[in-house]
CSV table of C-alpha atoms and ligand atoms in Angstrom, one decimal:
chain,number,residue,atom,x,y,z
A,1,MET,CA,8.5,-18.2,5.8
A,2,ARG,CA,6.3,-16.6,8.4
A,3,ILE,CA,2.6,-16.5,7.9
A,4,SER,CA,1.0,-13.4,9.4
A,5,ALA,CA,-2.4,-13.2,10.9
A,6,GLU,CA,-3.4,-11.1,7.9
A,7,ILE,CA,-2.5,-13.9,5.5
A,8,GLU,CA,-4.4,-16.4,7.6
A,9,GLN,CA,-7.4,-14.2,7.5
A,10,CYS,CA,-7.3,-13.6,3.8
A,11,VAL,CA,-6.9,-17.4,3.1
A,12,LEU,CA,-9.7,-18.1,5.5
A,13,GLU,CA,-12.0,-15.7,3.7
A,14,VAL,CA,-11.4,-17.4,0.4
A,15,LEU,CA,-12.0,-20.8,1.9
A,16,LYS,CA,-15.3,-19.6,3.4
A,17,THR,CA,-16.6,-18.3,0.0
A,18,GLY,CA,-16.0,-21.8,-1.4
A,19,LYS,CA,-14.8,-20.4,-4.6
A,20,LEU,CA,-11.3,-21.7,-4.9
A,21,ALA,CA,-10.5,-20.9,-8.5
A,22,GLN,CA,-11.2,-18.2,-11.0
A,23,GLY,CA,-12.5,-15.6,-8.5
A,24,ASP,CA,-11.7,-12.1,-7.5
A,25,THR,CA,-8.6,-12.7,-5.4
A,26,VAL,CA,-6.4,-13.5,-8.4
A,27,LYS,CA,-7.8,-10.4,-10.1
A,28,LYS,CA,-6.9,-8.3,-7.0
A,29,LEU,CA,-3.4,-9.7,-6.9
A,30,GLU,CA,-3.0,-8.9,-10.6
A,31,PHE,CA,-4.2,-5.3,-10.0
A,32,ALA,CA,-1.7,-5.0,-7.1
A,33,PHE,CA,1.1,-6.2,-9.4
A,34,SER,CA,0.1,-3.7,-12.2
A,35,GLN,CA,0.3,-0.9,-9.6
A,36,THR,CA,3.7,-2.0,-8.4
A,37,SER,CA,5.1,-2.6,-11.8
A,38,LYS,CA,3.4,0.4,-13.3
A,39,THR,CA,2.3,-1.8,-16.3
A,40,LYS,CA,-1.0,-1.9,-18.0
A,41,HIS,CA,-1.3,-5.6,-17.6
A,42,SER,CA,-0.5,-8.4,-15.1
A,43,VAL,CA,-1.4,-12.0,-15.8
A,44,ALA,CA,-1.2,-14.5,-12.9
A,45,VAL,CA,0.0,-18.0,-13.6
A,46,ASN,CA,0.8,-21.0,-11.5
A,47,ASN,CA,4.6,-20.5,-11.1
A,48,GLY,CA,7.5,-18.4,-12.3
A,49,THR,CA,8.9,-20.9,-14.7
A,50,THR,CA,5.5,-21.2,-16.4
A,51,ALA,CA,5.5,-17.4,-16.6
A,52,LEU,CA,8.8,-17.4,-18.5
A,53,VAL,CA,7.7,-20.2,-20.9
A,54,ALA,CA,4.3,-18.5,-21.5
A,55,ALA,CA,5.8,-15.1,-21.9
A,56,LEU,CA,8.2,-16.4,-24.6
A,57,GLU,CA,5.3,-18.1,-26.4
A,58,SER,CA,3.2,-14.9,-26.2
A,59,VAL,CA,5.8,-13.0,-28.3
A,60,ASP,CA,6.1,-15.9,-30.6
A,61,ILE,CA,9.5,-17.3,-29.6
A,62,GLY,CA,9.8,-20.9,-30.6
A,63,GLU,CA,11.7,-23.4,-32.6
A,64,ASN,CA,15.0,-22.1,-34.0
A,65,ASP,CA,14.7,-18.7,-32.5
A,66,GLU,CA,17.8,-17.4,-30.8
A,67,VAL,CA,17.4,-16.2,-27.2
A,68,ILE,CA,20.3,-14.6,-25.3
A,69,ILE,CA,20.5,-15.4,-21.6
A,70,PRO,CA,23.2,-14.7,-18.9
A,71,ALA,CA,25.6,-17.5,-18.0
A,72,PHE,CA,24.9,-17.0,-14.3
A,73,THR,CA,21.2,-17.6,-13.3
A,74,PHE,CA,18.8,-20.1,-12.0
A,75,VAL,CA,18.2,-23.1,-14.3
A,76,ALA,CA,14.6,-22.0,-15.0
A,77,THR,CA,15.8,-19.2,-17.3
A,78,LEU,CA,17.6,-21.8,-19.5
A,79,ASN,CA,14.8,-24.4,-19.2
A,80,ALA,CA,12.2,-21.9,-20.4
A,81,VAL,CA,14.2,-21.3,-23.6
A,82,LEU,CA,14.8,-25.0,-24.2
A,83,LEU,CA,11.2,-25.9,-23.5
A,84,ARG,CA,10.1,-23.5,-26.3
A,85,GLY,CA,12.4,-25.3,-28.7
A,86,ALA,CA,14.5,-22.1,-29.0
A,87,ARG,CA,18.3,-21.8,-29.0
A,88,ALA,CA,19.9,-20.4,-25.9
A,89,ARG,CA,22.9,-18.2,-26.6
A,90,ILE,CA,24.8,-17.8,-23.4
A,91,VAL,CA,26.6,-14.5,-22.6
A,92,ASP,CA,28.8,-13.8,-19.6
A,93,VAL,CA,27.9,-11.6,-16.6
A,94,ARG,CA,29.9,-8.8,-15.0
A,95,ASP,CA,31.0,-8.2,-11.4
A,96,ASP,CA,27.5,-7.0,-10.6
A,97,TYR,CA,26.3,-10.6,-11.4
A,98,LEU,CA,24.2,-9.2,-14.3
A,99,LEU,CA,24.2,-9.8,-18.0
A,100,ASP,CA,27.2,-8.1,-19.6
A,101,VAL,CA,25.5,-5.3,-21.5
A,102,GLU,CA,28.7,-4.0,-23.0
A,103,GLN,CA,29.3,-7.4,-24.5
A,104,LEU,CA,25.7,-7.5,-25.7
A,105,SER,CA,26.3,-4.1,-27.5
A,106,VAL,CA,29.2,-5.5,-29.6
A,107,LEU,CA,27.7,-8.9,-30.4
A,108,ASP,CA,26.1,-9.6,-33.7
A,109,THR,CA,22.5,-9.8,-32.6
A,110,SER,CA,21.0,-9.8,-36.1
A,111,SER,CA,19.6,-13.3,-35.6
A,112,THR,CA,18.6,-12.7,-31.9
A,113,ALA,CA,14.8,-12.8,-31.4
A,114,CYS,CA,14.8,-12.2,-27.7
A,115,VAL,CA,17.1,-11.2,-24.8
A,116,MET,CA,16.2,-12.5,-21.3
A,117,PRO,CA,18.0,-10.3,-18.8
A,118,VAL,CA,17.9,-11.7,-15.3
A,119,HIS,CA,17.6,-9.3,-12.4
A,120,LEU,CA,19.6,-11.5,-10.2
A,121,TYR,CA,19.4,-11.2,-6.4
A,122,GLY,CA,17.0,-8.3,-6.9
A,123,GLN,CA,19.2,-5.8,-8.8
A,124,MET,CA,17.9,-4.8,-12.2
A,125,CYS,CA,19.9,-5.1,-15.3
A,126,ASP,CA,20.6,-2.0,-17.3
A,127,MET,CA,17.3,-2.1,-19.2
A,128,LYS,CA,17.7,1.4,-20.5
A,129,ARG,CA,20.9,0.3,-22.3
A,130,ILE,CA,19.4,-3.0,-23.4
A,131,ASN,CA,16.4,-1.2,-25.0
A,132,GLU,CA,18.8,1.1,-26.8
A,133,ILE,CA,20.8,-1.8,-28.1
A,134,SER,CA,17.5,-3.4,-29.3
A,135,GLU,CA,16.5,-0.2,-31.1
A,136,ASN,CA,19.9,0.1,-32.8
A,137,SER,CA,19.9,-3.5,-34.0
A,138,SER,CA,17.5,-5.7,-35.8
A,139,GLY,CA,15.2,-5.3,-32.7
A,140,PHE,CA,14.9,-8.2,-30.3
A,141,THR,CA,12.2,-8.4,-27.7
A,142,THR,CA,12.9,-8.6,-24.0
A,143,VAL,CA,11.5,-11.1,-21.5
A,144,GLU,CA,12.9,-10.1,-18.1
A,145,ASP,CA,13.4,-12.8,-15.5
A,146,ALA,CA,12.3,-10.6,-12.6
A,147,ALA,CA,11.6,-13.6,-10.3
A,148,GLN,CA,13.9,-12.1,-7.6
A,149,ALA,CA,13.2,-8.5,-8.4
A,150,LEU,CA,9.7,-7.5,-7.2
A,151,GLY,CA,10.0,-3.9,-5.9
A,152,SER,CA,13.1,-3.1,-8.0
A,153,GLU,CA,13.7,-0.1,-10.1
A,154,ARG,CA,16.6,1.3,-12.2
A,155,ASP,CA,16.8,4.6,-14.0
A,156,ASP,CA,13.1,5.1,-13.3
A,157,LEU,CA,12.3,1.9,-15.1
A,158,ARG,CA,10.6,-1.1,-13.4
A,159,PRO,CA,10.6,-4.6,-14.9
A,160,GLY,CA,8.1,-4.9,-17.7
A,161,ALA,CA,8.3,-1.3,-18.9
A,162,HIS,CA,9.3,-2.6,-22.3
A,163,GLY,CA,8.7,-6.2,-23.3
A,164,LEU,CA,7.5,-8.5,-20.6
A,165,ALA,CA,8.6,-9.2,-17.0
A,166,CYS,CA,8.1,-12.5,-15.2
A,167,TYR,CA,7.9,-12.8,-11.5
A,168,SER,CA,7.8,-15.8,-9.2
A,169,LEU,CA,5.8,-16.1,-6.0
A,170,TYR,CA,7.7,-19.3,-4.9
A,171,ALA,CA,7.8,-19.8,-1.1
A,172,THR,CA,11.2,-18.2,-0.6
A,173,LYS,CA,10.7,-15.0,-2.7
A,174,ASN,CA,10.3,-11.6,-1.2
A,175,VAL,CA,6.5,-11.9,-1.7
A,176,PHE,CA,5.3,-15.4,-1.9
A,177,SER,CA,2.2,-17.5,-2.5
A,178,GLY,CA,3.9,-20.9,-2.1
A,179,GLU,CA,3.8,-21.5,-5.8
A,180,GLY,CA,2.9,-18.8,-8.2
A,181,GLY,CA,3.9,-16.5,-11.0
A,182,MET,CA,3.0,-13.2,-12.7
A,183,ILE,CA,3.7,-11.6,-16.1
A,184,CYS,CA,3.7,-7.8,-16.2
A,185,THR,CA,3.7,-6.0,-19.5
A,186,ASN,CA,2.4,-3.0,-21.5
A,187,ASN,CA,2.1,-5.2,-24.6
A,188,HIS,CA,-1.7,-5.6,-25.1
A,189,GLU,CA,-1.5,-8.4,-27.7
A,190,ALA,CA,0.9,-10.4,-25.5
A,191,ALA,CA,-1.3,-9.9,-22.4
A,192,ASP,CA,-4.4,-11.0,-24.3
A,193,TYR,CA,-2.6,-14.0,-25.7
A,194,LEU,CA,-1.4,-15.0,-22.1
A,195,ARG,CA,-4.9,-14.7,-20.6
A,196,ILE,CA,-6.2,-17.1,-23.2
A,197,LEU,CA,-3.2,-19.4,-23.1
A,198,ARG,CA,-3.5,-20.0,-19.4
A,199,ASN,CA,-7.1,-21.0,-19.7
A,200,GLN,CA,-7.1,-23.8,-22.3
A,201,GLY,CA,-6.8,-21.3,-25.2
A,202,MET,CA,-10.4,-20.1,-24.6
A,203,ARG,CA,-11.5,-16.5,-25.0
A,204,ALA,CA,-15.0,-17.3,-23.8
A,205,ARG,CA,-16.3,-20.7,-22.8
A,206,TYR,CA,-15.6,-23.2,-25.6
A,207,ASP,CA,-14.4,-20.4,-27.9
A,208,TYR,CA,-10.9,-21.9,-28.6
A,209,GLN,CA,-8.4,-19.5,-30.1
A,210,HIS,CA,-5.3,-21.6,-30.0
A,211,ILE,CA,-3.9,-24.6,-28.2
A,212,GLY,CA,-3.8,-23.7,-24.5
A,213,ASN,CA,-2.9,-25.2,-21.2
A,214,ASN,CA,-4.0,-24.7,-17.6
A,215,TYR,CA,-1.6,-22.3,-16.1
A,216,ARG,CA,-4.1,-20.7,-13.7
A,217,MET,CA,-3.3,-19.5,-10.2
A,218,SER,CA,-5.7,-20.7,-7.5
A,219,GLU,CA,-7.6,-18.2,-5.3
A,220,ILE,CA,-5.9,-19.7,-2.2
A,221,HIS,CA,-2.5,-18.9,-3.6
A,222,ALA,CA,-3.5,-15.4,-4.5
A,223,ALA,CA,-4.9,-14.9,-1.0
A,224,VAL,CA,-1.5,-15.8,0.5
A,225,ALA,CA,0.3,-13.2,-1.6
A,226,LEU,CA,-2.3,-10.4,-1.6
A,227,PRO,CA,-1.8,-9.0,1.9
A,228,GLN,CA,2.0,-8.9,1.3
A,229,MET,CA,1.7,-6.6,-1.6
A,230,ALA,CA,0.6,-3.7,0.6
A,231,LEU,CA,3.7,-4.3,2.7
A,232,LEU,CA,6.1,-4.5,-0.2
A,233,GLU,CA,7.6,-1.1,0.4
A,234,THR,CA,8.2,-1.9,4.1
A,235,ILE,CA,9.7,-5.4,3.3
A,236,THR,CA,12.1,-3.8,0.7
A,237,ASN,CA,13.1,-1.1,3.1
A,238,GLN,CA,13.8,-3.6,5.9
A,239,ARG,CA,15.9,-5.7,3.6
A,240,ALA,CA,17.8,-2.7,2.3
A,241,GLU,CA,18.6,-1.6,5.9
A,242,ILE,CA,20.1,-5.1,6.7
A,243,ALA,CA,22.1,-4.9,3.4
A,244,ARG,CA,23.3,-1.5,4.4
A,245,ARG,CA,24.6,-2.7,7.7
A,246,TYR,CA,26.4,-5.7,6.1
A,247,THR,CA,28.0,-3.4,3.5
A,248,GLU,CA,29.1,-0.9,6.2
A,249,ASN,CA,30.6,-3.6,8.4
A,250,LEU,CA,32.0,-6.1,6.0
A,251,ARG,CA,33.7,-3.6,3.6
A,252,GLY,CA,37.5,-3.9,3.6
A,253,LEU,CA,38.0,-7.5,4.7
A,254,ALA,CA,40.7,-9.0,2.4
A,255,GLY,CA,39.1,-11.3,-0.2
A,256,LEU,CA,35.6,-10.5,0.7
A,257,LEU,CA,33.8,-8.6,-2.1
A,258,ILE,CA,30.6,-6.8,-1.1
A,259,PRO,CA,27.9,-6.6,-3.8
A,260,THR,CA,28.2,-4.0,-6.5
A,261,VAL,CA,25.1,-1.7,-6.5
A,262,HIS,CA,24.5,0.7,-9.3
A,263,GLU,CA,23.4,4.3,-8.9
A,264,GLU,CA,19.8,5.1,-9.6
A,265,THR,CA,18.9,1.6,-8.5
A,266,ARG,CA,16.3,0.4,-6.1
A,267,HIS,CA,17.6,-3.1,-5.1
A,268,SER,CA,15.0,-5.5,-3.7
A,269,TRP,CA,17.7,-7.5,-1.9
A,270,HIS,CA,16.2,-10.9,-2.5
A,271,GLN,CA,19.8,-12.0,-1.7
A,272,TYR,CA,22.8,-10.3,-0.2
A,273,THR,CA,25.5,-12.0,-2.1
A,274,ILE,CA,29.2,-11.6,-1.3
A,275,ARG,CA,32.2,-13.2,-3.0
A,276,ILE,CA,35.0,-15.0,-1.2
A,277,THR,CA,38.0,-14.7,-3.5
A,278,SER,CA,41.5,-16.2,-3.4
A,279,ASP,CA,42.7,-13.3,-1.2
A,280,ALA,CA,40.5,-14.6,1.6
A,281,PRO,CA,42.1,-16.7,4.4
A,282,PHE,CA,39.9,-19.7,3.3
A,283,GLU,CA,37.9,-20.9,0.4
A,284,ARG,CA,34.2,-20.3,-0.2
A,285,ASP,CA,33.1,-23.8,0.8
A,286,GLU,CA,35.0,-23.7,4.0
A,287,PHE,CA,33.4,-20.3,4.8
A,288,VAL,CA,30.0,-21.8,4.1
A,289,GLN,CA,30.7,-24.7,6.4
A,290,GLN,CA,32.0,-22.5,9.2
A,291,MET,CA,29.1,-20.1,9.0
A,292,ARG,CA,26.6,-23.0,9.1
A,293,GLU,CA,28.4,-24.5,12.1
A,294,SER,CA,27.9,-21.2,13.9
A,295,GLY,CA,24.2,-21.6,13.1
A,296,ILE,CA,24.0,-19.0,10.3
A,297,ASP,CA,21.9,-19.9,7.4
A,298,VAL,CA,24.1,-19.0,4.4
A,299,GLY,CA,23.3,-20.2,0.8
A,300,VAL,CA,25.1,-20.7,-2.4
A,301,TYR,CA,23.1,-19.4,-5.4
A,302,TYR,CA,24.4,-20.8,-7.7
A,303,PRO,CA,27.3,-23.2,-7.4
A,304,ARG,CA,27.9,-23.5,-11.2
A,305,SER,CA,27.2,-21.4,-14.3
A,306,VAL,CA,23.8,-22.3,-15.6
A,307,HIS,CA,24.9,-24.6,-18.4
A,308,ASP,CA,27.8,-26.2,-16.6
A,309,TYR,CA,26.1,-29.6,-16.2
A,310,ASP,CA,26.4,-32.8,-18.1
A,311,ILE,CA,22.9,-32.7,-19.6
A,312,PHE,CA,23.5,-29.3,-21.1
A,313,ARG,CA,27.1,-29.8,-22.2
A,314,GLU,CA,26.6,-31.1,-25.7
A,315,HIS,CA,23.0,-29.8,-26.0
A,316,PRO,CA,22.2,-28.9,-29.6
A,317,GLN,CA,20.1,-25.9,-28.5
A,318,ILE,CA,22.8,-24.3,-26.4
A,319,VAL,CA,25.6,-22.0,-27.8
A,320,VAL,CA,28.1,-20.6,-25.3
A,321,GLU,CA,29.3,-17.2,-26.3
A,322,SER,CA,31.3,-16.5,-23.1
A,323,ASP,CA,31.2,-17.6,-19.5
A,324,ASP,CA,34.6,-17.0,-17.9
A,325,LEU,CA,33.5,-14.7,-15.1
A,326,ALA,CA,30.3,-16.6,-14.5
A,327,ARG,CA,32.4,-19.7,-13.7
A,328,LYS,CA,34.7,-17.8,-11.4
A,329,ILE,CA,31.7,-16.1,-9.6
A,330,ALA,CA,29.9,-19.4,-9.2
A,331,SER,CA,32.9,-20.7,-7.2
A,332,GLU,CA,33.0,-17.6,-5.0
A,333,VAL,CA,29.5,-16.5,-4.1
A,334,VAL,CA,27.8,-16.8,-0.8
A,335,SER,CA,24.5,-15.2,0.2
A,336,LEU,CA,24.0,-14.0,3.8
A,337,PRO,CA,20.6,-14.0,5.4
A,338,VAL,CA,18.8,-10.7,4.5
A,339,HIS,CA,15.1,-11.5,5.1
A,340,GLN,CA,12.9,-8.9,6.9
A,341,HIS,CA,12.3,-11.1,10.0
A,342,LEU,CA,16.0,-10.9,11.1
A,343,THR,CA,16.4,-8.9,14.3
A,344,ALA,CA,19.2,-6.3,14.8
A,345,ALA,CA,20.9,-8.9,17.0
A,346,ASN,CA,20.7,-11.6,14.3
A,347,VAL,CA,22.4,-9.2,11.8
A,348,GLU,CA,25.0,-8.2,14.4
A,349,ARG,CA,25.8,-11.9,15.0
A,350,VAL,CA,26.3,-12.5,11.3
A,351,ILE,CA,28.7,-9.6,11.1
A,352,GLU,CA,30.6,-10.7,14.2
A,353,THR,CA,30.9,-14.3,13.0
A,354,VAL,CA,32.4,-13.2,9.7
A,355,HIS,CA,34.9,-10.9,11.5
A,356,GLU,CA,35.8,-13.8,13.9
A,357,LEU,CA,36.5,-16.1,11.0
A,358,TRP,CA,38.7,-13.5,9.3
A,359,HIS,CA,40.7,-12.7,12.3
A,360,ARG,CA,41.2,-16.2,13.8
B,401,PLP,C1,12.5,-18.6,-8.5
B,401,PLP,C2,13.1,-18.3,-9.9
B,401,PLP,C3,12.6,-18.7,-11.1
B,401,PLP,C4,11.4,-19.7,-11.1
B,401,PLP,O1,10.3,-19.5,-10.4
B,401,PLP,P1,9.4,-20.7,-9.9
B,401,PLP,O2,8.2,-20.0,-9.3
B,401,PLP,O3,10.2,-21.4,-8.9
B,401,PLP,O4,9.1,-21.5,-11.1
B,401,PLP,C5,13.1,-18.3,-12.2
B,401,PLP,N1,14.2,-17.5,-12.3
B,401,PLP,C6,14.8,-17.1,-11.2
B,401,PLP,C7,16.0,-16.2,-11.3
B,401,PLP,C8,14.3,-17.5,-9.9
B,401,PLP,O5,14.9,-17.0,-8.8
């Protein structure tokens, strides 16, 4: 990641104050997140995984509660549920890589306490529909894994409009602090609980309300992220422009599926992820190898469905509802470089290299 002069400046200012924790910079970052997410509250924590675990705790999700998660996501989503002692009920995704909301609507969710939609690669799940399903059922809460989706919107909803949304500021995210996380919500009680939880369970000094932990973000981390928040719109637009050029130029190659983007969606393009299907002239892994040999930094996120590992296979807290498409997708996905520092020539070369591989 590139560190701008502005970031350097902001970090240096914090260092010069000598106040490296519990100062104003974290508060400013929280304010910037509340503005972006249009939520009343933002609570900074030390990473995105902590954000997920703490968010679940703040809405009282714990032992024996059932939490629905998608079969295709980063392991942190699953770990957060398991760490809370809850049961993870795994539901398949669709071709847009997102939780299958149609399936959710026909499942018996009478014992579901929480649904964790993951806005994978930066495209939001259909939160409007998920909220409707919640209203028409026993009423589960939602904790959105928005780690990749800062700047996203769908149907005029941003993550955290209902329930809670968790962001990550890990070094590779669109806006980063190195390590960091944020929880955005309009739920006053949950936000209040989280502010206390992250600080040893204290409301005021030595006024312990419940068992807490130290989940606080440092001032230095906040100073890395803060200047980027003002540029979020620009960063997102630059990524969207690169994505547009890929889509325009890669459409129509046999066995290469470009990403499905919904209408009324603002995609944050954390990743531009294509699929290499059996109609392609080669398999995904060969494509990855060829691209890397040409010096193009492609990635596979993620090579398996989330629970498809030995330690999770017979896990008593995991129930697999469906995962067929997730397994297939995991064997086909490749993400092309889409970050805002790519030049037009870089993007051109990615497109040319793909075409060369196809027409060899
Ligand atoms: C990055 C990420 C996380 C975890 O965030 P950390 O800050 O690395 O703990 C969780 N879920 C998804 C989908 C992510 O991409």
